XYZ file of N, CA, C and O in Angstrom:
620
model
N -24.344 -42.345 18.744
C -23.500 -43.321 18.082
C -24.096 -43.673 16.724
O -23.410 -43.800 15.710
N -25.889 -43.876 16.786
C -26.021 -44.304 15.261
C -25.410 -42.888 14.027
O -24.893 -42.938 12.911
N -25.744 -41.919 14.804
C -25.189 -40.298 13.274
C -24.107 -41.296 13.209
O -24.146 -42.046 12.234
N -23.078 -41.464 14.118
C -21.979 -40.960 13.513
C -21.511 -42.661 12.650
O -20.442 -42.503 12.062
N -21.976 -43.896 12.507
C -21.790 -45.154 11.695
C -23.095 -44.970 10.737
O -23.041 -45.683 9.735
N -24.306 -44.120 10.851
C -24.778 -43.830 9.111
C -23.758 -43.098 8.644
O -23.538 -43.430 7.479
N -22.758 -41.933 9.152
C -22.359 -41.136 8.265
C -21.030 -41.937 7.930
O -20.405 -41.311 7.074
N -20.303 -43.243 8.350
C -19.556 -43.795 8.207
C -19.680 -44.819 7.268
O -18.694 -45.405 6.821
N -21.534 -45.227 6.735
C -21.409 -45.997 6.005
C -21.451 -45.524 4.724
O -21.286 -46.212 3.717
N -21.797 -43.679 4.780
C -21.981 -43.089 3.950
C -20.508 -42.858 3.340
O -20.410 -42.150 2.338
N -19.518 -43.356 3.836
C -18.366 -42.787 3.715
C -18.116 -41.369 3.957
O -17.271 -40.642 3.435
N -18.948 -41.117 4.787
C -18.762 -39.374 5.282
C -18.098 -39.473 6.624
O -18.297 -40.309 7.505
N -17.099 -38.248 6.602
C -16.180 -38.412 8.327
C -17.065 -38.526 9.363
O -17.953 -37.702 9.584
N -16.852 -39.561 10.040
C -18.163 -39.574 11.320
C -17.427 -38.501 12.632
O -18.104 -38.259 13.631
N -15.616 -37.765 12.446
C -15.343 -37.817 13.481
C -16.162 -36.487 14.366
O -15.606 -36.399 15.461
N -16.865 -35.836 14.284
C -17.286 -34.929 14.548
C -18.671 -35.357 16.109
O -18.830 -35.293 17.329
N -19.277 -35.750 14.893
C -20.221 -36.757 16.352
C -19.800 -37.940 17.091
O -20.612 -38.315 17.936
N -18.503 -38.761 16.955
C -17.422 -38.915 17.687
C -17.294 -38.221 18.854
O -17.872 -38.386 19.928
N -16.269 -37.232 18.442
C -15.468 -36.517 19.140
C -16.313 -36.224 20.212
O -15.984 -36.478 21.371
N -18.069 -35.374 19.718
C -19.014 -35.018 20.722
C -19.119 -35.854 21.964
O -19.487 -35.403 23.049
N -18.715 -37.314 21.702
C -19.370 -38.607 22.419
C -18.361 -39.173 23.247
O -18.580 -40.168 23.937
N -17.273 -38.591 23.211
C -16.309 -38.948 24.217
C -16.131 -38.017 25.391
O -15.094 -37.897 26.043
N -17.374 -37.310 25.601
C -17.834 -36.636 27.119
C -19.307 -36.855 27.470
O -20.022 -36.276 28.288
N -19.513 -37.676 26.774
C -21.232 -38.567 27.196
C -20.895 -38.843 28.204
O -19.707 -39.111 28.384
N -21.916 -38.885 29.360
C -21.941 -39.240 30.936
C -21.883 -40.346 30.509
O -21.179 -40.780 31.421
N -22.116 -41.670 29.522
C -22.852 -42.522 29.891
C -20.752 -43.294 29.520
O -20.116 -43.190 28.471
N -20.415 -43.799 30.520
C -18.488 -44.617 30.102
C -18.736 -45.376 28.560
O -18.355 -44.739 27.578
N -19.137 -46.228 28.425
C -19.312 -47.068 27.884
C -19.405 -46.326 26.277
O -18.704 -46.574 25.296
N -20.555 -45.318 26.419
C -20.652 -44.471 25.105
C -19.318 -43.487 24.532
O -19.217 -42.912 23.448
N -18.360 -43.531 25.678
C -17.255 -42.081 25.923
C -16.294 -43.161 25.484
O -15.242 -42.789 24.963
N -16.582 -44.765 25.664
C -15.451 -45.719 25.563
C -15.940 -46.263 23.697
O -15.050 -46.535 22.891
N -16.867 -46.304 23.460
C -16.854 -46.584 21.932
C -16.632 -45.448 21.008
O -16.067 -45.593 19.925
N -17.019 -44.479 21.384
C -16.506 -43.227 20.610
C -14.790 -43.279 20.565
O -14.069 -43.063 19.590
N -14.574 -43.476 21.322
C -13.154 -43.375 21.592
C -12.296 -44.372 20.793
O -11.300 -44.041 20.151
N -12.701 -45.427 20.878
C -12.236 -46.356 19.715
C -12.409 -46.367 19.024
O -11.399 -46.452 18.327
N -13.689 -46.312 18.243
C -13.783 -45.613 16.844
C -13.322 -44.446 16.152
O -13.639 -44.134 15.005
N -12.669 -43.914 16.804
C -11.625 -42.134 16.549
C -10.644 -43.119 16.234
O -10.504 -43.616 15.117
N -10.023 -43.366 17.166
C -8.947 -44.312 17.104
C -8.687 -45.313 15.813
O -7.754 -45.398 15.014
N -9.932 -46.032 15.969
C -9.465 -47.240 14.534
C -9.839 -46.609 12.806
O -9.716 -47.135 11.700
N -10.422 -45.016 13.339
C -10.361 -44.450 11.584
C -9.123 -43.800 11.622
O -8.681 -43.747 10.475
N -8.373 -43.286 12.425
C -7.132 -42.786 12.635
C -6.241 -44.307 12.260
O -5.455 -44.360 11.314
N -6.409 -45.011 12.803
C -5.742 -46.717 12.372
C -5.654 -46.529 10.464
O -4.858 -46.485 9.526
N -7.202 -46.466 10.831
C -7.153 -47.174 8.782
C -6.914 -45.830 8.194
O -7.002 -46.157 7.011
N -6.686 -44.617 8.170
C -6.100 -43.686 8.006
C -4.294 -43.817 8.130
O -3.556 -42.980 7.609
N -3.926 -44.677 8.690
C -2.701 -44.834 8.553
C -2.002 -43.777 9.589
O -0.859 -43.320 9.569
N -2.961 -43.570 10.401
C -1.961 -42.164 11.599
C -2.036 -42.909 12.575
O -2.941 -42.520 13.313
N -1.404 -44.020 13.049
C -1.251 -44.621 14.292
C -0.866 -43.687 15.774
O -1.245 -43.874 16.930
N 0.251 -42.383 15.055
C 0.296 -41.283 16.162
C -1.004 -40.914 16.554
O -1.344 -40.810 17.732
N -1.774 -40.703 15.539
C -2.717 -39.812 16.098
C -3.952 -40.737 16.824
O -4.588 -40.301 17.783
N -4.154 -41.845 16.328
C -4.841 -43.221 16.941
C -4.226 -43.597 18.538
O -4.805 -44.424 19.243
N -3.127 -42.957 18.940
C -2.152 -43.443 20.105
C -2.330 -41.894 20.799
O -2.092 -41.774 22.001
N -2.682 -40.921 20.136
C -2.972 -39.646 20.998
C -4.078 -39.912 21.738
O -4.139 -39.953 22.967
N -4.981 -40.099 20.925
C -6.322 -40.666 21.170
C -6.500 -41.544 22.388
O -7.330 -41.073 23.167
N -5.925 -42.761 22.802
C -6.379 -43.475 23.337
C -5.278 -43.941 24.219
O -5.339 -45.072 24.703
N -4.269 -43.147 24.466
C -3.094 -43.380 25.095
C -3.726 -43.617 26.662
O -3.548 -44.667 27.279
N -4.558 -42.365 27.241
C -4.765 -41.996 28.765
C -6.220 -42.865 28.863
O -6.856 -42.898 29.917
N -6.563 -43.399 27.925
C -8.171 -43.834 28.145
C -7.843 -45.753 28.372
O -7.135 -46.585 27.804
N -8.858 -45.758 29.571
C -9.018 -46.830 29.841
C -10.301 -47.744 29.565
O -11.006 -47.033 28.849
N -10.876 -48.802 29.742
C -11.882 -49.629 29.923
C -11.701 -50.568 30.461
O -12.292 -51.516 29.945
N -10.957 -50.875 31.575
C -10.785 -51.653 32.668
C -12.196 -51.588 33.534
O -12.827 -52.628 33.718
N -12.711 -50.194 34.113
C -14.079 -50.340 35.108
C -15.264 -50.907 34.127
O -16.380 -50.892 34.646
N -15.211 -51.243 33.222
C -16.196 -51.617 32.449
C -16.260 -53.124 32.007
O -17.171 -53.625 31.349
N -14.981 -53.853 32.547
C -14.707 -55.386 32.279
C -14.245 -55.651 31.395
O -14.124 -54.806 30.508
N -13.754 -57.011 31.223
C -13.042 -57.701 29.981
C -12.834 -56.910 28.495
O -11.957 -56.442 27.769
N -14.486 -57.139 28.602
C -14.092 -57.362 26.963
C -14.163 -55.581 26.160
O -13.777 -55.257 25.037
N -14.708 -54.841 27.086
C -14.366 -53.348 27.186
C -12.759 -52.988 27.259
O -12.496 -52.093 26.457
N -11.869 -53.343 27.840
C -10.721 -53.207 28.441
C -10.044 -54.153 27.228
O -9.089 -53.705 26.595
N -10.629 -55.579 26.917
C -9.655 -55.767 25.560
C -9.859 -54.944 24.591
O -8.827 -54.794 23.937
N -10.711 -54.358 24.217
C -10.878 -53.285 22.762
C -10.141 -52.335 23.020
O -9.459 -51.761 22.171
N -10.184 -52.014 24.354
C -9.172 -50.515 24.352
C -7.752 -51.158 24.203
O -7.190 -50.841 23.154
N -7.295 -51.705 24.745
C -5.859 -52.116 24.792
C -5.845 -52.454 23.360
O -5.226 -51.727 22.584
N -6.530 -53.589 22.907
C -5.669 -53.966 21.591
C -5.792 -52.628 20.175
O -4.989 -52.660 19.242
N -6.868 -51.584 20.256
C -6.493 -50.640 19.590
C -4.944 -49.745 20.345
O -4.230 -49.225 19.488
N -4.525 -49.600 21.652
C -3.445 -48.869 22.076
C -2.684 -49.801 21.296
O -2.262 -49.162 20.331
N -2.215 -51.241 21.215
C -1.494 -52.006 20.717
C -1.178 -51.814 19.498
O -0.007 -51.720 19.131
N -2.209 -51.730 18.703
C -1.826 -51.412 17.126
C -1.409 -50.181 16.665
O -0.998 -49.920 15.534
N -1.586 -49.176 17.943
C -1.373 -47.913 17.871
C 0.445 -47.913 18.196
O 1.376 -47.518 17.493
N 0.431 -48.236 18.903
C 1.993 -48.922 18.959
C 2.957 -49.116 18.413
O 3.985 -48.471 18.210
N 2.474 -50.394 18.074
C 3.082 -51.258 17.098
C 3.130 -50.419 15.610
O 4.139 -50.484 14.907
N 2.213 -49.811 15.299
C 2.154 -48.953 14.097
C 3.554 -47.909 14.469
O 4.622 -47.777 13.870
N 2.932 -47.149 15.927
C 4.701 -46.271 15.908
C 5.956 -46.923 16.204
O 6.810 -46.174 16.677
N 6.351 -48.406 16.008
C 6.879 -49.034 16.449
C 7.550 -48.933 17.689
O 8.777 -48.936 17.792
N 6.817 -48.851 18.558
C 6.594 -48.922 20.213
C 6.555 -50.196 20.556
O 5.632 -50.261 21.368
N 6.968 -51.150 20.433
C 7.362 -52.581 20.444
C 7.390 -52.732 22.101
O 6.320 -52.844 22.698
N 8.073 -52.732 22.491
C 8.315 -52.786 23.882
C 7.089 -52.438 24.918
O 6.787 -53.186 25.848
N 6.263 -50.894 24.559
C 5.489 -50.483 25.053
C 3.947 -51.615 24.623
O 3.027 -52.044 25.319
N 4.265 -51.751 23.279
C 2.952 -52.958 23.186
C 2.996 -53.955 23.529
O 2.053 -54.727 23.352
N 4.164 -54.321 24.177
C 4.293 -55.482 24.446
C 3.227 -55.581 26.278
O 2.373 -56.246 26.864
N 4.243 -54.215 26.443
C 3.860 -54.413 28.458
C 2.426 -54.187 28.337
O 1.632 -54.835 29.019
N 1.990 -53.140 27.352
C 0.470 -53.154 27.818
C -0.475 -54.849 27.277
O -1.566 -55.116 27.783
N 0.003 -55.522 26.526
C -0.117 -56.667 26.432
C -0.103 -57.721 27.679
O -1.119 -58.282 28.088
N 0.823 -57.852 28.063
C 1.362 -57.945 29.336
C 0.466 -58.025 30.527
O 0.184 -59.086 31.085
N -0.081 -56.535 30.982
C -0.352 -56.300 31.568
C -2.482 -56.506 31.560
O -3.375 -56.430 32.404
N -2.414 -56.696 30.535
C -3.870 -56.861 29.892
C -4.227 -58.647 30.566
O -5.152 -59.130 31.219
N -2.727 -59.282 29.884
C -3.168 -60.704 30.263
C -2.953 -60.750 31.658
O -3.461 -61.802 32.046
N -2.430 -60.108 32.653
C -2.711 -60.528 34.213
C -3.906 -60.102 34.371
O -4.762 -60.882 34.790
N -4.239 -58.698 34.051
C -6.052 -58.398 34.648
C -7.081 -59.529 34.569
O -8.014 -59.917 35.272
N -6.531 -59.881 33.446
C -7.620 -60.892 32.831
C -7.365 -62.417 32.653
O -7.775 -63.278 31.874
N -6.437 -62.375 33.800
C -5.952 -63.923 33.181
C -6.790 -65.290 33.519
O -6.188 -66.341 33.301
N -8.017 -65.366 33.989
C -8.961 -66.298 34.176
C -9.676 -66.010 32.906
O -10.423 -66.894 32.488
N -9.556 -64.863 32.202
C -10.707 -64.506 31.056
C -10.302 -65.190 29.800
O -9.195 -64.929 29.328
N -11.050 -65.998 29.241
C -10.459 -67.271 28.144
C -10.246 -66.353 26.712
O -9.316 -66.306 25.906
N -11.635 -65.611 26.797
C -11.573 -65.091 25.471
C -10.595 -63.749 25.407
O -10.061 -63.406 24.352
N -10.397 -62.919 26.849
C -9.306 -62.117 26.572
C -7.828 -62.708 26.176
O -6.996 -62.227 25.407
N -7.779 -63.876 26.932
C -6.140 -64.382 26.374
C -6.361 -64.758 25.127
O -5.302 -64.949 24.530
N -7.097 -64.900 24.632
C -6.951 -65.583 22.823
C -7.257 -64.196 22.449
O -7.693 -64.344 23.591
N -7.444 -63.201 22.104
C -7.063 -61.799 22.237
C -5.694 -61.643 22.236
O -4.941 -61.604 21.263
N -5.394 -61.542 23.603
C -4.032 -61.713 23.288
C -3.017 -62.601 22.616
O -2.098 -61.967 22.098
N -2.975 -63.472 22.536
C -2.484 -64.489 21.765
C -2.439 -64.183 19.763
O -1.671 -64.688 18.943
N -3.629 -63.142 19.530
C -3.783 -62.902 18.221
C -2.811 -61.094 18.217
O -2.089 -60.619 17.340
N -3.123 -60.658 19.239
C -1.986 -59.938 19.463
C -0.512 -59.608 19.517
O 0.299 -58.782 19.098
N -0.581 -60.439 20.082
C 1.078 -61.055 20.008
C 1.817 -61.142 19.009
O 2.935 -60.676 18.786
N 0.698 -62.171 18.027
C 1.479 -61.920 16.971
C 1.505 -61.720 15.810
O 1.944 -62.265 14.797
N 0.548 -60.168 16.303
C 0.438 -58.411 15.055
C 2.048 -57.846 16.011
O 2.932 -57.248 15.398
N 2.156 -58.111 17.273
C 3.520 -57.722 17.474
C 4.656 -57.886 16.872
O 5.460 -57.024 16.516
N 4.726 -59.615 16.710
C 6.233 -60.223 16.433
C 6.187 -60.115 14.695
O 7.031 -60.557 13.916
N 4.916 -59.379 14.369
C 4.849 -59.291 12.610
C 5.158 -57.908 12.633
O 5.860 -57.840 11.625
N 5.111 -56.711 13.114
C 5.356 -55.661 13.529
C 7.108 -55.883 13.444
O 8.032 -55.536 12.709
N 6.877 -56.774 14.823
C 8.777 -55.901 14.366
C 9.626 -56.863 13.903
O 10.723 -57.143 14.385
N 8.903 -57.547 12.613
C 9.937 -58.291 11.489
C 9.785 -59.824 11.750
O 9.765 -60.663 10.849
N 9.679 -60.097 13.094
C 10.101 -61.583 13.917
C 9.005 -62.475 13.275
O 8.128 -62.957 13.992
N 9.034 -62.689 12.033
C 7.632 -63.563 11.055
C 7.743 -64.919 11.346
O 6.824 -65.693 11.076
N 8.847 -65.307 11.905
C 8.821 -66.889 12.470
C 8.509 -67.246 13.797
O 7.928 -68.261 14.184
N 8.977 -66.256 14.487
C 8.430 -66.454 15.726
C 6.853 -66.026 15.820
O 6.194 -66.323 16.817
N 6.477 -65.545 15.080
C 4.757 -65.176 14.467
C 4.337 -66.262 14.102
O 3.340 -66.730 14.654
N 4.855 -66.807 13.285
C 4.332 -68.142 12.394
C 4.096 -69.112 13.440
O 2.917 -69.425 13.609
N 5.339 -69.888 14.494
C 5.041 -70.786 15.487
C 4.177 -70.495 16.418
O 3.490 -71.304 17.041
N 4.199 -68.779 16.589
C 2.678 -68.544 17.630
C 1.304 -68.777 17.036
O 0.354 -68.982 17.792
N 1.172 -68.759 15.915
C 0.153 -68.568 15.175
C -0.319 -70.328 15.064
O -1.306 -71.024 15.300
N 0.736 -70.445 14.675
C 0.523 -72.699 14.599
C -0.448 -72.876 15.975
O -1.639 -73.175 16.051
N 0.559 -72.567 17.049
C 0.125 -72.718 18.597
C -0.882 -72.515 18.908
O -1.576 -73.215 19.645
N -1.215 -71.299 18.298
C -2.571 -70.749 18.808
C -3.840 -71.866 17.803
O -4.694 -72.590 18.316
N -3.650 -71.729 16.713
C -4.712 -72.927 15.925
C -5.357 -73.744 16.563
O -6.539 -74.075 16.658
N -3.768 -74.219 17.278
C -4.050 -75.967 18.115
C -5.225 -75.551 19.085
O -6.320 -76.078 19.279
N -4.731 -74.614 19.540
C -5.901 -74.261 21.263
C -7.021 -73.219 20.716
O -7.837 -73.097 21.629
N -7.237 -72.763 20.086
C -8.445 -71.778 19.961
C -9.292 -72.217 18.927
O -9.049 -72.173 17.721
N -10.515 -72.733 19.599
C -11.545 -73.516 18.688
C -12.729 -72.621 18.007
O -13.457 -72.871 17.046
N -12.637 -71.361 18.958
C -13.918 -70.332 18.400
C -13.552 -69.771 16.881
O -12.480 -69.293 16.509
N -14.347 -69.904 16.381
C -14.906 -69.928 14.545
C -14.366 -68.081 14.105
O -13.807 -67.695 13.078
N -14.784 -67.311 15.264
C -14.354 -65.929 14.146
C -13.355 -65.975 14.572
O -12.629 -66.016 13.579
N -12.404 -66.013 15.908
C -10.803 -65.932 16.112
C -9.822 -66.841 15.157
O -8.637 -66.611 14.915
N -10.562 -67.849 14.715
C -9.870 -68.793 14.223
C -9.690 -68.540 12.719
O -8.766 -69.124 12.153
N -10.667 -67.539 11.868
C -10.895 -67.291 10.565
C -9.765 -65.686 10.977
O -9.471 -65.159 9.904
N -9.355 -65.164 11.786
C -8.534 -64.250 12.001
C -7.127 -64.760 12.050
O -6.145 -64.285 11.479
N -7.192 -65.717 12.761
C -5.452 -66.527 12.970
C -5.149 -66.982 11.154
O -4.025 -66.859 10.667
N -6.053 -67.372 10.542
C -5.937 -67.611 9.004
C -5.462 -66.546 8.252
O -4.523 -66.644 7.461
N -6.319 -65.155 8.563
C -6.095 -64.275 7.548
C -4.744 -63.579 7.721
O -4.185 -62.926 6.840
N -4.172 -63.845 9.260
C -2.671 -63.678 9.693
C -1.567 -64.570 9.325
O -0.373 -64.335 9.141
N -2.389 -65.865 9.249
C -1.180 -67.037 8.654
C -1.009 -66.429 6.768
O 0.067 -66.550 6.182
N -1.897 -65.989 6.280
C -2.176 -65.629 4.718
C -0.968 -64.588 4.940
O 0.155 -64.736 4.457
N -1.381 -63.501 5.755
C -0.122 -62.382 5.680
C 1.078 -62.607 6.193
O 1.855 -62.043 5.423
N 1.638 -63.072 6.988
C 3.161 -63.718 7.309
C 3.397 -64.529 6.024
O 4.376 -64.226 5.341
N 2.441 -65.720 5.554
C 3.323 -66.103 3.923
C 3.429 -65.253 2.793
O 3.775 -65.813 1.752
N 3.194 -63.936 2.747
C 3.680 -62.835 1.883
C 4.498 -62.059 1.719
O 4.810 -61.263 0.833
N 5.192 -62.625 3.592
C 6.206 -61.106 3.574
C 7.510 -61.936 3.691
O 8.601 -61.368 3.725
């Protein structure tokens, strides 16, 4: 994992020692490789190919907060192919696994609404986004719900 984020800070393609690392015995190593394919495929702007990637891969046996990274990259992968519906259920389905888990639902909750900004619905984004303010007191989620309230008043 370190080759392949020096060669990422180098701005050199890391996907190569990636790719190697998503058949590491070790899950966890097979599960960050995997998202990181995924979210340079994201900022690459190929959400198909970010959603090839990580369509069949899970991180559920690995807990919470393993299982939120995978889902909310499938989500944006989604939502990018405007798969609306489909990001929604795996959304959905993320918050029952986890629904005692505080920090996965505020996860979701910031999810939600990259959804309802996704497919146009910027007001119903905006009142989730208010909502969420009120209840989520942690400092980096909360500097994220901002930089989302910044982008809904642009569009």
């Amino acid at each position: 994992m370190g080759e392949a984020q020096s060669l990422f800070a180098l701005d050199i393609d890391p996907s190569e020692p990636l790719e190697r690392l998503r058949t590491h015995e070790d899950k966890e190593v097979q599960t960050q490789a995997t998202i990181q394919l995924a979210k340079i495929e994201l900022e690459r702007e190929e959400p198909q190919k970010a959603w090839e990637l990580i369509e069949n891969f899970t991180g559920t046996e690995l807990g919470p907060g393993w299982d939120s990274s995978v889902e909310e990259i499938k989500i944006f992968s989604l939502v990018g192919i405007k798969e609306f519906e489909k990001a929604r259920q795996h959304l959905q389905e993320l918050q029952q696994r986890w629904s005692e888990n505080t920090e996965v639902q505020t996860v979701a909750q910031i999810l939600l609404i990259n959804i309802l900004i996704g497919e146009g619905n910027h007001e119903e984004a905006s009142a989730t986004l208010e909502e969420s303010l009120k209840n989520i007191t942690e400092e980096g989620y909360r500097l994220i719900l901002e930089d989302l309230k910044e982008e809904i008043s642009t569009l």
